[in-house]
Amino acid sequence: MTRLVLLGPPGAGKGTQAALLAARLQVPAISTGDIFRANVAGRTELGLTVERYLDAGEYVPDSVTNAMVRDRLAQPDAADGFILDGYPRTTEQVRELDGMLAEAGAQLEHVLEITADTDELVRRLVARGRAQGRSDDTEDVIRNRQRVYAEQTAPLVQVYAERGLLRSVDGLGEVAEVTARLVAALEHVVDLREVQLPRTAQDAVSG
Ligand code: AMP
């Protein structure tokens, strides 16, 4: 059972890594950006509401995003775990996610941050824009997305660090190398728990 959040600036490789980790951990990868884009492409009501935010590289309002995530996490495939890619992105979304999990009697186990230098990110996103034709992968919008991330989402790193959930991983290098770093970060957390288990058992015996 894994409930994991992936943090990191646009272009750090969250989507790619979320999909790889999801296959490995056997939980769904839930990407708010993908869900919004699918709705825009399908011309749904949600799509029509969010399109202008995506095109401008601005965040969709919390009320809209939170409602969408609440619906998605209520689906049966997310009951035993998930990887959230691109959510939460604001402190309000952190509060909302805490509430959703508390209602389900669940808690977040890991927050992995993928780090990368801004110039490298812009270079990658410009290349992705050429390859995939994403409407928000143009240089102006990319710069705006980096700015919005720095202002609204970067503070979440501190929030999760204070909860002892955060591990940061270098996002530069081959895809497989970054995946290996993420898996190592997860295993490290698990190892620490295993180390503590016998001690607790011993305390119980000696106490
Ligand atoms: P992404 O694919 O994660 O880069 O997201 C693409 C775009 O979707 C973002 O630039 C936002 O406009 C919107 N979006 C995705 N996730 C969120 C979120 N958690 N809160 C607000 N807007 C979001």
Short mmCIF file of C-alpha atoms and ligand atoms in Angstrom, two decimals:
data_model
loop_
_atom_site.label_atom_id
_atom_site.label_comp_id
_atom_site.label_asym_id
_atom_site.label_seq_id
_atom_site.Cartn_x
_atom_site.Cartn_y
_atom_site.Cartn_z
CA MET A 1 0.00 0.00 0.00
CA THR A 2 1.50 3.28 -1.11
CA ARG A 3 0.11 6.79 -0.93
CA LEU A 4 2.64 9.01 -2.53
CA VAL A 5 2.87 12.58 -3.78
CA LEU A 6 5.39 13.63 -6.42
CA LEU A 7 6.49 17.26 -6.21
CA GLY A 8 8.72 19.13 -8.60
CA PRO A 9 8.73 21.99 -11.08
CA PRO A 10 7.22 21.67 -14.57
CA GLY A 11 9.58 19.66 -16.74
CA ALA A 12 11.26 17.79 -13.87
CA GLY A 13 9.85 14.50 -15.18
CA LYS A 14 7.02 13.91 -12.70
CA GLY A 15 4.65 12.45 -15.30
CA THR A 16 7.17 10.00 -16.70
CA GLN A 17 8.36 8.91 -13.26
CA ALA A 18 4.83 8.68 -11.86
CA ALA A 19 3.89 6.21 -14.61
CA LEU A 20 7.02 4.11 -14.04
CA LEU A 21 6.59 4.05 -10.26
CA ALA A 22 2.89 3.25 -10.61
CA ALA A 23 3.66 0.15 -12.68
CA ARG A 24 6.23 -0.91 -10.16
CA LEU A 25 4.15 -0.29 -7.04
CA GLN A 26 0.88 -1.46 -8.63
CA VAL A 27 -1.10 1.68 -7.78
CA PRO A 28 -2.68 4.20 -10.16
CA ALA A 29 -0.77 7.33 -11.18
CA ILE A 30 -3.17 10.24 -10.95
CA SER A 31 -2.09 13.30 -12.91
CA THR A 32 -4.29 16.37 -12.47
CA GLY A 33 -2.71 17.93 -15.58
CA ASP A 34 -3.61 14.84 -17.67
CA ILE A 35 -7.17 14.83 -16.36
CA PHE A 36 -7.57 18.53 -17.15
CA ARG A 37 -6.09 18.08 -20.64
CA ALA A 38 -8.39 15.12 -21.38
CA ASN A 39 -11.36 17.28 -20.38
CA VAL A 40 -10.19 20.15 -22.56
CA ALA A 41 -9.78 17.75 -25.51
CA GLY A 42 -13.23 16.24 -24.85
CA ARG A 43 -14.85 19.69 -24.61
CA THR A 44 -16.50 18.77 -21.30
CA GLU A 45 -17.87 21.40 -18.95
CA LEU A 46 -14.80 21.01 -16.74
CA GLY A 47 -12.60 21.32 -19.83
CA LEU A 48 -14.27 24.55 -20.88
CA THR A 49 -13.82 25.94 -17.36
CA VAL A 50 -10.13 25.13 -17.06
CA GLU A 51 -8.82 25.67 -20.59
CA ARG A 52 -7.86 29.31 -20.20
CA TYR A 53 -5.85 28.59 -17.04
CA LEU A 54 -3.90 25.81 -18.72
CA ASP A 55 -3.21 27.93 -21.78
CA ALA A 56 -1.88 30.76 -19.62
CA GLY A 57 0.19 28.49 -17.35
CA GLU A 58 -1.88 29.61 -14.34
CA TYR A 59 -3.29 27.32 -11.70
CA VAL A 60 -6.88 26.21 -11.99
CA PRO A 61 -8.79 27.56 -8.95
CA ASP A 62 -8.46 25.37 -5.85
CA SER A 63 -12.22 24.80 -5.59
CA VAL A 64 -12.34 23.25 -9.08
CA THR A 65 -9.15 21.23 -8.66
CA ASN A 66 -10.05 19.94 -5.20
CA ALA A 67 -13.49 18.76 -6.33
CA MET A 68 -11.95 16.93 -9.28
CA VAL A 69 -9.34 15.19 -7.10
CA ARG A 70 -11.95 14.28 -4.49
CA ASP A 71 -13.96 12.47 -7.20
CA ARG A 72 -10.90 10.73 -8.58
CA LEU A 73 -9.65 9.51 -5.20
CA ALA A 74 -13.10 8.14 -4.39
CA GLN A 75 -12.81 5.65 -7.27
CA PRO A 76 -12.16 2.05 -6.23
CA ASP A 77 -8.74 1.76 -7.88
CA ALA A 78 -7.36 4.46 -5.56
CA ALA A 79 -8.62 2.80 -2.37
CA ASP A 80 -5.38 0.95 -1.67
CA GLY A 81 -2.92 3.56 -2.80
CA PHE A 82 -2.00 6.07 -5.47
CA ILE A 83 0.70 8.31 -6.84
CA LEU A 84 -0.40 11.92 -7.15
CA ASP A 85 1.41 13.76 -9.93
CA GLY A 86 0.75 17.50 -9.89
CA TYR A 87 -1.41 17.66 -6.76
CA PRO A 88 -1.31 19.26 -4.24
CA ARG A 89 0.19 22.46 -5.63
CA THR A 90 -1.03 25.05 -3.09
CA THR A 91 -1.24 25.10 0.71
CA GLU A 92 -5.03 25.09 0.37
CA GLN A 93 -4.79 21.87 -1.67
CA VAL A 94 -2.55 20.35 1.02
CA ARG A 95 -5.26 21.06 3.60
CA GLU A 96 -7.91 19.61 1.34
CA LEU A 97 -5.91 16.43 0.67
CA ASP A 98 -5.32 16.03 4.42
CA GLY A 99 -9.07 16.23 4.92
CA MET A 100 -9.88 13.73 2.16
CA LEU A 101 -7.39 11.22 3.56
CA ALA A 102 -8.52 11.71 7.15
CA GLU A 103 -12.12 11.05 6.10
CA ALA A 104 -10.97 7.79 4.52
CA GLY A 105 -8.92 6.88 7.61
CA ALA A 106 -5.79 6.96 5.48
CA GLN A 107 -2.57 8.93 5.45
CA LEU A 108 0.12 10.04 3.08
CA GLU A 109 3.23 7.91 3.31
CA HIS A 110 5.78 9.58 1.07
CA VAL A 111 6.41 12.86 -0.68
CA LEU A 112 9.16 12.68 -3.27
CA GLU A 113 10.52 15.91 -4.72
CA ILE A 114 12.23 15.78 -8.10
CA THR A 115 14.66 18.69 -8.40
CA ALA A 116 16.18 20.27 -11.51
CA ASP A 117 17.77 23.52 -12.58
CA THR A 118 15.43 26.06 -14.25
CA ASP A 119 17.39 26.47 -17.51
CA GLU A 120 17.42 22.70 -18.01
CA LEU A 121 13.66 22.60 -17.34
CA VAL A 122 12.92 25.32 -19.88
CA ARG A 123 15.09 23.55 -22.47
CA ARG A 124 13.26 20.24 -21.88
CA LEU A 125 9.81 21.82 -22.04
CA VAL A 126 10.56 23.71 -25.26
CA ALA A 127 11.64 20.36 -26.76
CA ARG A 128 8.47 18.66 -25.47
CA GLY A 129 6.35 21.45 -26.93
CA ARG A 130 7.89 20.79 -30.34
CA ALA A 131 7.45 17.02 -30.04
CA GLN A 132 3.95 16.86 -28.49
CA GLY A 133 2.36 20.17 -29.40
CA ARG A 134 1.19 20.94 -25.84
CA SER A 135 -0.39 24.39 -25.88
CA ASP A 136 1.35 25.40 -22.64
CA ASP A 137 4.86 24.38 -23.73
CA THR A 138 5.78 27.69 -25.36
CA GLU A 139 8.61 29.69 -23.85
CA ASP A 140 6.52 32.54 -22.32
CA VAL A 141 4.02 30.15 -20.78
CA ILE A 142 6.84 27.87 -19.58
CA ARG A 143 8.50 30.81 -17.77
CA ASN A 144 5.16 31.69 -16.21
CA ARG A 145 4.63 28.09 -15.05
CA GLN A 146 8.08 28.13 -13.39
CA ARG A 147 7.22 31.41 -11.66
CA VAL A 148 3.86 30.11 -10.43
CA TYR A 149 5.57 26.94 -9.17
CA ALA A 150 8.20 28.94 -7.26
CA GLU A 151 5.56 31.16 -5.65
CA GLN A 152 2.77 28.70 -4.88
CA THR A 153 4.16 25.16 -4.86
CA ALA A 154 7.81 25.37 -3.74
CA PRO A 155 6.67 26.24 -0.17
CA LEU A 156 5.03 22.78 0.04
CA VAL A 157 8.51 21.23 0.16
CA GLN A 158 8.99 22.78 3.60
CA VAL A 159 5.50 21.77 4.74
CA TYR A 160 6.13 18.10 3.96
CA ALA A 161 9.73 18.22 5.21
CA GLU A 162 8.42 19.34 8.59
CA ARG A 163 6.11 16.33 8.63
CA GLY A 164 9.09 14.06 7.98
CA LEU A 165 7.56 12.78 4.72
CA LEU A 166 9.84 14.45 2.17
CA ARG A 167 12.77 13.05 0.25
CA SER A 168 14.39 14.99 -2.58
CA VAL A 169 15.88 13.34 -5.62
CA ASP A 170 18.02 14.82 -8.40
CA GLY A 171 15.97 14.83 -11.62
CA LEU A 172 18.93 15.24 -13.97
CA GLY A 173 20.14 12.24 -15.93
CA GLU A 174 18.59 9.31 -17.77
CA VAL A 175 14.96 8.40 -17.00
CA ALA A 176 16.00 5.00 -15.58
CA GLU A 177 18.63 6.60 -13.33
CA VAL A 178 16.08 8.99 -11.87
CA THR A 179 13.61 6.10 -11.32
CA ALA A 180 16.34 4.18 -9.49
CA ARG A 181 16.97 7.20 -7.24
CA LEU A 182 13.26 7.48 -6.45
CA VAL A 183 12.96 3.78 -5.66
CA ALA A 184 16.06 4.01 -3.45
CA ALA A 185 14.51 6.96 -1.62
CA LEU A 186 11.34 4.93 -0.98
CA GLU A 187 13.29 1.88 0.14
CA HIS A 188 15.32 4.01 2.50
CA VAL A 189 12.16 5.15 4.23
CA VAL A 190 10.95 1.56 4.48
CA ASP A 191 14.37 0.47 5.82
CA LEU A 192 14.22 3.08 8.55
CA ARG A 193 10.85 1.74 9.63
CA GLU A 194 12.17 -1.80 9.67
CA VAL A 195 15.10 -0.73 11.80
CA GLN A 196 12.71 0.77 14.31
CA LEU A 197 10.41 -2.26 14.52
CA PRO A 198 12.70 -4.62 16.48
CA ARG A 199 13.54 -1.80 18.88
CA THR A 200 9.86 -1.27 19.63
CA ALA A 201 9.43 -5.02 20.08
CA GLN A 202 12.40 -5.09 22.43
CA ASP A 203 11.00 -2.19 24.44
CA ALA A 204 7.77 -4.09 24.75
CA VAL A 205 9.62 -7.16 26.03
CA SER A 206 11.92 -5.33 28.44
CA GLY A 207 9.17 -2.95 29.51
P1 AMP B 1 0.91 19.60 -15.46
O1 AMP B 1 0.61 18.63 -16.55
O2 AMP B 1 1.01 18.94 -14.10
O3 AMP B 1 2.12 20.45 -15.75
O4 AMP B 1 -0.35 20.59 -15.35
C1 AMP B 1 -0.73 21.36 -16.47
C2 AMP B 1 -1.62 22.50 -16.03
O5 AMP B 1 -2.81 21.98 -15.42
C3 AMP B 1 -1.04 23.45 -14.99
O6 AMP B 1 -0.23 24.45 -15.57
C4 AMP B 1 -2.32 24.03 -14.40
O7 AMP B 1 -2.93 24.98 -15.27
C5 AMP B 1 -3.22 22.82 -14.35
N1 AMP B 1 -3.07 22.07 -13.10
C6 AMP B 1 -2.61 20.80 -12.94
N2 AMP B 1 -2.62 20.42 -11.66
C7 AMP B 1 -3.08 21.49 -10.96
C8 AMP B 1 -3.30 21.73 -9.57
N3 AMP B 1 -3.03 20.81 -8.64
N4 AMP B 1 -3.81 22.95 -9.23
C9 AMP B 1 -4.09 23.88 -10.14
N5 AMP B 1 -3.89 23.72 -11.46
C10 AMP B 1 -3.39 22.54 -11.88
#
